[in-house]
Amino acid sequence: MPRPNLYYEERMPSPLQRVWLEFRRNAFAIGALYILIFIVFISLFGPLLTPYGPNQQFIDAISLPPAWSVNGDVRFLLGTDELGRDMITRLIYGARYSFALPLLVVIISALIGVTLGAVAAMTVGVKSSTLKHLLDVLMSIPSLLLALVIIALTGPGLGNALLAIGLVMIPQFLHVTRNAIHDERRKPYVTASRLNGVSDYYLLTMVFFPNIVRVLVIQFTIGLSVAIFDIAALGFLRLGAQAPTPEWGSMLAQSLEVAYVTPWVMALPGLALFITLVSVNLVGETLRQAIQKQLEQ
């Protein structure tokens, strides 16, 4: 028989739990988080969710409207395109190219950029000053323009577009991390840690990073939004994913010729992009606010 607990013990939530509790107060952010989880799920298990292939054509079902329309077919819930391909299948497969791959690129760029930024922030002198001015020049150029320059050198294609976006993102994370650490170095708690004789590794991991996490969350959110938008823009310009790849930006480009005849072919990938970008920004902004309140307590 278990012993009854006769003593009341007040348990304070951990910092991460307090951030989550603050995040949960925003119902729209929770809804956006569920949307992103759903997009990640269909990105991973898309082939198991659809009975058709992304490029499978049905000659007897060309340009069918969505199933709830008078001329719709229940086999194709969101209709078909001008080649008889199922739209919902192409949208599900497109989540891999328009969300999962940009997310992977931003994660890799963040790991490289944050590491290099932290190393650069711990150095002083001519090297640090030169790097700062070089990054200022790179940051003044729009990311899409830099990506276009890189693609002009490497050639069009989804792989080259992802490489270009990744190379553009690394200096941004490097610049933000370096500046954030430089701003924190002048604060009293850093001086106290140095007087205690802590190592540079401890200073970075246990002193600096917990206090710049808000800045990194903002940059990661911005970077993911920019990566998704740039991949779609390059696909729309036919410099990224090439037909018949079901990438949402490429699908928008392919639907221009039939936009007036089959408007759902253009509206559906555009709506998917819009919902994804809004969800990413809403989750990122709410998470930033929750972290900021936690740091202020």
mmCIF file of C-alpha atoms in Angstrom:
data_model
loop_
_atom_site.group_PDB
_atom_site.id
_atom_site.type_symbol
_atom_site.label_atom_id
_atom_site.label_comp_id
_atom_site.label_asym_id
_atom_site.label_seq_id
_atom_site.Cartn_x
_atom_site.Cartn_y
_atom_site.Cartn_z
ATOM 1 C CA MET A 1 0.000 0.000 0.000
ATOM 2 C CA PRO A 2 1.584 3.321 -1.069
ATOM 3 C CA ARG A 3 2.225 5.902 1.600
ATOM 4 C CA PRO A 4 0.086 9.021 1.453
ATOM 5 C CA ASN A 5 1.969 12.264 0.832
ATOM 6 C CA LEU A 6 1.217 14.372 3.911
ATOM 7 C CA TYR A 7 3.375 17.328 2.957
ATOM 8 C CA TYR A 8 2.497 19.886 0.307
ATOM 9 C CA GLU A 9 5.338 20.570 -2.075
ATOM 10 C CA GLU A 10 5.062 23.469 -4.465
ATOM 11 C CA ARG A 11 6.660 22.660 -7.790
ATOM 12 C CA MET A 12 7.717 25.508 -10.016
ATOM 13 C CA PRO A 13 7.670 24.825 -13.754
ATOM 14 C CA SER A 14 10.980 24.808 -15.565
ATOM 15 C CA PRO A 15 11.888 27.688 -17.927
ATOM 16 C CA LEU A 16 10.892 25.595 -20.956
ATOM 17 C CA GLN A 17 7.582 24.721 -19.343
ATOM 18 C CA ARG A 18 6.909 28.392 -18.614
ATOM 19 C CA VAL A 19 7.652 29.249 -22.246
ATOM 20 C CA TRP A 20 5.228 26.548 -23.369
ATOM 21 C CA LEU A 21 2.531 27.733 -20.960
ATOM 22 C CA GLU A 22 2.922 31.264 -22.276
ATOM 23 C CA PHE A 23 2.842 29.990 -25.867
ATOM 24 C CA ARG A 24 -0.385 28.053 -25.237
ATOM 25 C CA ARG A 25 -2.235 31.225 -24.308
ATOM 26 C CA ASN A 26 -2.358 32.220 -27.981
ATOM 27 C CA ALA A 27 -5.016 30.049 -29.642
ATOM 28 C CA PHE A 28 -4.002 31.181 -33.131
ATOM 29 C CA ALA A 29 -0.395 30.164 -32.501
ATOM 30 C CA ILE A 30 -1.513 26.714 -31.310
ATOM 31 C CA GLY A 31 -3.588 26.341 -34.479
ATOM 32 C CA ALA A 32 -0.602 27.411 -36.598
ATOM 33 C CA LEU A 33 1.600 24.913 -34.751
ATOM 34 C CA TYR A 34 -0.849 22.112 -35.526
ATOM 35 C CA ILE A 35 -0.814 23.148 -39.181
ATOM 36 C CA LEU A 36 2.991 22.968 -39.282
ATOM 37 C CA ILE A 37 2.952 19.569 -37.565
ATOM 38 C CA PHE A 38 0.446 18.382 -40.166
ATOM 39 C CA ILE A 39 2.646 19.672 -43.001
ATOM 40 C CA VAL A 40 5.657 17.876 -41.516
ATOM 41 C CA PHE A 41 3.563 14.701 -41.251
ATOM 42 C CA ILE A 42 2.448 14.755 -44.884
ATOM 43 C CA SER A 43 6.002 15.602 -45.933
ATOM 44 C CA LEU A 44 7.265 12.442 -44.269
ATOM 45 C CA PHE A 45 4.404 10.079 -45.076
ATOM 46 C CA GLY A 46 2.959 11.618 -48.248
ATOM 47 C CA PRO A 47 3.352 8.511 -50.470
ATOM 48 C CA LEU A 48 1.408 6.441 -47.928
ATOM 49 C CA LEU A 49 -1.511 8.888 -47.862
ATOM 50 C CA THR A 50 -2.329 9.088 -51.550
ATOM 51 C CA PRO A 51 -3.520 6.305 -53.871
ATOM 52 C CA TYR A 52 -2.055 8.029 -56.948
ATOM 53 C CA GLY A 53 1.384 9.144 -58.064
ATOM 54 C CA PRO A 54 2.181 12.864 -58.338
ATOM 55 C CA ASN A 55 2.549 12.635 -62.119
ATOM 56 C CA GLN A 56 -0.065 9.957 -62.783
ATOM 57 C CA GLN A 57 -2.446 11.145 -65.518
ATOM 58 C CA PHE A 58 -6.116 10.290 -65.987
ATOM 59 C CA ILE A 59 -7.205 10.882 -69.558
ATOM 60 C CA ASP A 60 -10.886 10.670 -68.618
ATOM 61 C CA ALA A 61 -10.528 13.295 -65.869
ATOM 62 C CA ILE A 62 -8.790 16.297 -67.402
ATOM 63 C CA SER A 63 -9.392 19.686 -65.735
ATOM 64 C CA LEU A 64 -12.012 18.388 -63.315
ATOM 65 C CA PRO A 65 -13.162 20.890 -60.664
ATOM 66 C CA PRO A 66 -13.143 19.958 -56.942
ATOM 67 C CA ALA A 67 -15.467 17.165 -55.818
ATOM 68 C CA TRP A 68 -18.081 19.502 -54.300
ATOM 69 C CA SER A 69 -18.651 21.125 -57.696
ATOM 70 C CA VAL A 70 -21.434 19.968 -60.029
ATOM 71 C CA ASN A 71 -18.947 18.514 -62.503
ATOM 72 C CA GLY A 72 -16.591 17.182 -59.843
ATOM 73 C CA ASP A 73 -15.605 13.597 -59.163
ATOM 74 C CA VAL A 74 -15.340 12.122 -55.671
ATOM 75 C CA ARG A 75 -12.151 10.314 -56.729
ATOM 76 C CA PHE A 76 -10.394 13.676 -56.965
ATOM 77 C CA LEU A 77 -11.358 15.757 -53.922
ATOM 78 C CA LEU A 78 -9.570 18.909 -55.079
ATOM 79 C CA GLY A 79 -9.959 18.283 -58.795
ATOM 80 C CA THR A 80 -7.359 17.666 -61.472
ATOM 81 C CA ASP A 81 -5.107 19.865 -63.584
ATOM 82 C CA GLU A 82 -4.934 20.311 -67.342
ATOM 83 C CA LEU A 83 -3.046 17.005 -67.701
ATOM 84 C CA GLY A 84 -5.456 14.977 -65.559
ATOM 85 C CA ARG A 85 -3.216 14.799 -62.475
ATOM 86 C CA ASP A 86 -4.796 14.670 -59.021
ATOM 87 C CA MET A 87 -4.330 18.055 -57.316
ATOM 88 C CA ILE A 88 -4.427 16.863 -53.713
ATOM 89 C CA THR A 89 -1.731 14.278 -54.492
ATOM 90 C CA ARG A 90 0.504 16.906 -56.052
ATOM 91 C CA LEU A 91 -0.037 19.272 -53.115
ATOM 92 C CA ILE A 92 0.893 16.554 -50.618
ATOM 93 C CA TYR A 93 4.036 15.629 -52.524
ATOM 94 C CA GLY A 94 4.792 19.328 -52.980
ATOM 95 C CA ALA A 95 5.055 19.793 -49.212
ATOM 96 C CA ARG A 96 8.374 17.943 -49.379
ATOM 97 C CA TYR A 97 9.832 20.372 -51.896
ATOM 98 C CA SER A 98 8.242 23.590 -50.599
ATOM 99 C CA PHE A 99 8.494 23.067 -46.825
ATOM 100 C CA ALA A 100 10.590 20.069 -45.770
ATOM 101 C CA LEU A 101 13.599 20.822 -47.976
ATOM 102 C CA PRO A 102 13.703 24.565 -47.077
ATOM 103 C CA LEU A 103 13.408 23.580 -43.398
ATOM 104 C CA LEU A 104 16.345 21.183 -43.753
ATOM 105 C CA VAL A 105 18.415 23.822 -45.564
ATOM 106 C CA VAL A 106 17.711 26.437 -42.876
ATOM 107 C CA ILE A 107 18.616 23.997 -40.073
ATOM 108 C CA ILE A 108 21.964 23.191 -41.718
ATOM 109 C CA SER A 109 22.638 26.862 -42.451
ATOM 110 C CA ALA A 110 21.765 27.779 -38.857
ATOM 111 C CA LEU A 111 24.143 25.185 -37.419
ATOM 112 C CA ILE A 112 26.999 26.403 -39.629
ATOM 113 C CA GLY A 113 26.222 30.111 -39.297
ATOM 114 C CA VAL A 114 25.680 30.093 -35.523
ATOM 115 C CA THR A 115 28.892 28.123 -34.974
ATOM 116 C CA LEU A 116 30.959 30.458 -37.156
ATOM 117 C CA GLY A 117 29.250 33.500 -35.612
ATOM 118 C CA ALA A 118 30.071 32.329 -32.104
ATOM 119 C CA VAL A 119 33.711 31.746 -33.026
ATOM 120 C CA ALA A 120 33.898 35.139 -34.743
ATOM 121 C CA ALA A 121 32.346 36.876 -31.726
ATOM 122 C CA MET A 122 35.052 35.522 -29.436
ATOM 123 C CA THR A 123 37.823 37.015 -31.588
ATOM 124 C CA VAL A 124 38.915 40.619 -31.740
ATOM 125 C CA GLY A 125 41.170 42.699 -33.929
ATOM 126 C CA VAL A 126 41.586 42.958 -37.695
ATOM 127 C CA LYS A 127 39.981 39.591 -38.467
ATOM 128 C CA SER A 128 36.824 40.437 -36.570
ATOM 129 C CA SER A 129 36.586 43.916 -38.110
ATOM 130 C CA THR A 130 37.121 42.588 -41.653
ATOM 131 C CA LEU A 131 34.486 39.905 -41.174
ATOM 132 C CA LYS A 132 32.016 42.472 -39.825
ATOM 133 C CA HIS A 133 32.386 44.760 -42.866
ATOM 134 C CA LEU A 134 32.174 41.820 -45.274
ATOM 135 C CA LEU A 135 28.977 40.589 -43.636
ATOM 136 C CA ASP A 136 27.499 44.099 -43.734
ATOM 137 C CA VAL A 137 28.019 44.148 -47.505
ATOM 138 C CA LEU A 138 26.455 40.702 -47.965
ATOM 139 C CA MET A 139 23.494 41.568 -45.735
ATOM 140 C CA SER A 140 22.755 44.668 -47.805
ATOM 141 C CA ILE A 141 22.021 42.500 -50.865
ATOM 142 C CA PRO A 142 18.548 40.853 -51.009
ATOM 143 C CA SER A 143 18.675 37.101 -50.486
ATOM 144 C CA LEU A 144 16.726 36.334 -53.662
ATOM 145 C CA LEU A 145 19.148 38.428 -55.723
ATOM 146 C CA LEU A 146 22.131 36.585 -54.265
ATOM 147 C CA ALA A 147 20.401 33.284 -54.982
ATOM 148 C CA LEU A 148 19.798 34.369 -58.581
ATOM 149 C CA VAL A 149 23.500 35.200 -58.975
ATOM 150 C CA ILE A 150 24.527 31.791 -57.625
ATOM 151 C CA ILE A 151 22.005 29.996 -59.847
ATOM 152 C CA ALA A 152 23.280 31.970 -62.848
ATOM 153 C CA LEU A 153 26.707 30.460 -62.138
ATOM 154 C CA THR A 154 25.588 26.912 -61.305
ATOM 155 C CA GLY A 155 22.530 26.576 -63.561
ATOM 156 C CA PRO A 156 18.798 26.103 -62.861
ATOM 157 C CA GLY A 157 17.464 23.161 -60.882
ATOM 158 C CA LEU A 158 16.058 22.354 -57.463
ATOM 159 C CA GLY A 159 19.386 21.156 -56.080
ATOM 160 C CA ASN A 160 21.190 24.318 -57.157
ATOM 161 C CA ALA A 161 18.351 26.455 -55.783
ATOM 162 C CA LEU A 162 18.597 24.764 -52.381
ATOM 163 C CA LEU A 163 22.388 25.180 -52.432
ATOM 164 C CA ALA A 164 22.011 28.862 -53.290
ATOM 165 C CA ILE A 165 19.492 29.470 -50.499
ATOM 166 C CA GLY A 166 21.732 27.668 -48.017
ATOM 167 C CA LEU A 167 24.790 29.723 -48.986
ATOM 168 C CA VAL A 168 22.747 32.909 -48.650
ATOM 169 C CA MET A 169 21.401 31.946 -45.205
ATOM 170 C CA ILE A 170 24.768 31.155 -43.588
ATOM 171 C CA PRO A 171 26.055 34.785 -43.505
ATOM 172 C CA GLN A 172 22.742 35.947 -42.032
ATOM 173 C CA PHE A 173 22.940 33.539 -39.095
ATOM 174 C CA LEU A 174 26.634 34.335 -38.693
ATOM 175 C CA HIS A 175 25.979 38.085 -38.624
ATOM 176 C CA VAL A 176 23.067 37.876 -36.173
ATOM 177 C CA THR A 177 24.917 35.529 -33.797
ATOM 178 C CA ARG A 178 28.081 37.616 -33.812
ATOM 179 C CA ASN A 179 26.239 40.868 -33.119
ATOM 180 C CA ALA A 180 24.082 39.313 -30.386
ATOM 181 C CA ILE A 181 27.099 37.909 -28.545
ATOM 182 C CA HIS A 182 28.973 41.196 -28.917
ATOM 183 C CA ASP A 183 26.044 43.031 -27.325
ATOM 184 C CA GLU A 184 25.984 40.575 -24.418
ATOM 185 C CA ARG A 185 29.743 40.731 -23.758
ATOM 186 C CA ARG A 186 29.471 44.159 -22.146
ATOM 187 C CA LYS A 187 26.865 43.116 -19.558
ATOM 188 C CA PRO A 188 27.727 42.585 -15.874
ATOM 189 C CA TYR A 189 26.826 38.890 -15.712
ATOM 190 C CA VAL A 190 29.393 38.134 -18.445
ATOM 191 C CA THR A 191 32.065 40.053 -16.553
ATOM 192 C CA ALA A 192 31.206 38.122 -13.405
ATOM 193 C CA SER A 193 31.514 34.818 -15.295
ATOM 194 C CA ARG A 194 34.923 35.835 -16.656
ATOM 195 C CA LEU A 195 36.116 36.771 -13.164
ATOM 196 C CA ASN A 196 35.113 33.279 -12.018
ATOM 197 C CA GLY A 197 37.571 31.898 -14.553
ATOM 198 C CA VAL A 198 35.142 29.974 -16.795
ATOM 199 C CA SER A 199 36.338 28.659 -20.140
ATOM 200 C CA ASP A 200 35.274 30.116 -23.491
ATOM 201 C CA TYR A 201 33.226 26.985 -24.227
ATOM 202 C CA TYR A 202 31.320 27.340 -20.969
ATOM 203 C CA LEU A 203 30.891 31.052 -21.629
ATOM 204 C CA LEU A 204 29.341 30.367 -25.028
ATOM 205 C CA THR A 205 27.097 27.433 -24.139
ATOM 206 C CA MET A 206 25.978 28.322 -20.616
ATOM 207 C CA VAL A 207 26.197 32.118 -20.521
ATOM 208 C CA PHE A 208 25.735 33.572 -23.990
ATOM 209 C CA PHE A 209 23.384 31.190 -25.798
ATOM 210 C CA PRO A 210 20.608 31.075 -23.163
ATOM 211 C CA ASN A 211 20.431 34.872 -23.392
ATOM 212 C CA ILE A 212 20.492 35.162 -27.198
ATOM 213 C CA VAL A 213 18.010 32.364 -27.904
ATOM 214 C CA ARG A 214 15.283 34.940 -28.583
ATOM 215 C CA VAL A 215 17.407 36.511 -31.336
ATOM 216 C CA LEU A 216 18.137 33.099 -32.847
ATOM 217 C CA VAL A 217 14.453 32.151 -32.822
ATOM 218 C CA ILE A 218 13.608 35.363 -34.681
ATOM 219 C CA GLN A 219 16.336 34.751 -37.243
ATOM 220 C CA PHE A 220 15.343 31.105 -37.711
ATOM 221 C CA THR A 221 11.724 32.099 -38.308
ATOM 222 C CA ILE A 222 12.716 34.803 -40.776
ATOM 223 C CA GLY A 223 15.150 32.440 -42.465
ATOM 224 C CA LEU A 224 12.546 29.690 -42.853
ATOM 225 C CA SER A 225 9.971 32.119 -44.260
ATOM 226 C CA VAL A 226 12.521 33.555 -46.698
ATOM 227 C CA ALA A 227 13.692 30.080 -47.729
ATOM 228 C CA ILE A 228 10.138 28.879 -48.430
ATOM 229 C CA PHE A 229 9.335 32.049 -50.362
ATOM 230 C CA ASP A 230 12.607 32.019 -52.338
ATOM 231 C CA ILE A 231 12.269 28.357 -53.301
ATOM 232 C CA ALA A 232 8.737 29.043 -54.519
ATOM 233 C CA ALA A 233 9.844 32.210 -56.340
ATOM 234 C CA LEU A 234 12.700 30.396 -58.082
ATOM 235 C CA GLY A 235 10.316 27.599 -59.056
ATOM 236 C CA PHE A 236 7.852 30.172 -60.372
ATOM 237 C CA LEU A 237 10.652 31.732 -62.464
ATOM 238 C CA ARG A 238 11.555 28.221 -63.709
ATOM 239 C CA LEU A 239 15.007 28.508 -62.141
ATOM 240 C CA GLY A 240 14.332 26.105 -59.278
ATOM 241 C CA ALA A 241 12.238 22.947 -59.455
ATOM 242 C CA GLN A 242 11.518 21.961 -63.026
ATOM 243 C CA ALA A 243 8.324 20.442 -64.421
ATOM 244 C CA PRO A 244 6.807 17.985 -63.684
ATOM 245 C CA THR A 245 8.133 18.264 -60.088
ATOM 246 C CA PRO A 246 5.116 19.073 -57.858
ATOM 247 C CA GLU A 247 6.762 22.019 -56.083
ATOM 248 C CA TRP A 248 4.195 24.675 -55.198
ATOM 249 C CA GLY A 249 6.001 27.554 -56.928
ATOM 250 C CA SER A 250 6.547 25.472 -60.048
ATOM 251 C CA MET A 251 2.874 24.455 -59.980
ATOM 252 C CA LEU A 252 1.921 28.142 -59.919
ATOM 253 C CA ALA A 253 4.089 28.785 -62.985
ATOM 254 C CA GLN A 254 2.567 25.843 -64.855
ATOM 255 C CA SER A 255 -0.966 27.027 -64.068
ATOM 256 C CA LEU A 256 -0.591 30.501 -65.587
ATOM 257 C CA GLU A 257 -1.713 29.350 -69.039
ATOM 258 C CA VAL A 258 -4.931 27.784 -67.733
ATOM 259 C CA ALA A 259 -5.672 30.131 -64.824
ATOM 260 C CA TYR A 260 -8.926 31.420 -66.343
ATOM 261 C CA VAL A 261 -10.167 27.965 -67.376
ATOM 262 C CA THR A 262 -9.194 26.047 -64.234
ATOM 263 C CA PRO A 263 -8.637 28.630 -61.467
ATOM 264 C CA TRP A 264 -8.331 26.001 -58.717
ATOM 265 C CA VAL A 265 -5.071 24.791 -60.280
ATOM 266 C CA MET A 266 -3.509 28.162 -59.407
ATOM 267 C CA ALA A 267 -5.455 28.882 -56.221
ATOM 268 C CA LEU A 268 -4.611 25.656 -54.390
ATOM 269 C CA PRO A 269 -0.774 25.849 -54.416
ATOM 270 C CA GLY A 270 -0.978 29.585 -53.756
ATOM 271 C CA LEU A 271 -3.229 28.957 -50.763
ATOM 272 C CA ALA A 272 -0.875 26.237 -49.495
ATOM 273 C CA LEU A 273 2.055 28.666 -49.654
ATOM 274 C CA PHE A 274 0.072 31.404 -47.926
ATOM 275 C CA ILE A 275 -1.082 29.170 -45.054
ATOM 276 C CA THR A 276 2.431 27.773 -44.566
ATOM 277 C CA LEU A 277 4.111 31.191 -44.454
ATOM 278 C CA VAL A 278 1.494 32.650 -42.099
ATOM 279 C CA SER A 279 1.792 29.634 -39.777
ATOM 280 C CA VAL A 280 5.603 29.835 -39.673
ATOM 281 C CA ASN A 281 5.589 33.542 -38.864
ATOM 282 C CA LEU A 282 2.809 33.248 -36.286
ATOM 283 C CA VAL A 283 4.510 30.410 -34.424
ATOM 284 C CA GLY A 284 7.862 32.182 -34.538
ATOM 285 C CA GLU A 285 6.511 35.514 -33.311
ATOM 286 C CA THR A 286 4.518 33.946 -30.470
ATOM 287 C CA LEU A 287 7.508 31.867 -29.420
ATOM 288 C CA ARG A 288 9.677 34.995 -29.436
ATOM 289 C CA GLN A 289 7.214 36.820 -27.189
ATOM 290 C CA ALA A 290 7.030 33.865 -24.805
ATOM 291 C CA ILE A 291 10.826 33.683 -24.527
ATOM 292 C CA GLN A 292 11.050 37.443 -24.039
ATOM 293 C CA LYS A 293 8.606 37.312 -21.110
ATOM 294 C CA GLN A 294 10.569 34.466 -19.597
ATOM 295 C CA LEU A 295 13.831 36.449 -19.820
ATOM 296 C CA GLU A 296 12.213 39.505 -18.251
ATOM 297 C CA GLN A 297 11.048 37.597 -15.166
#
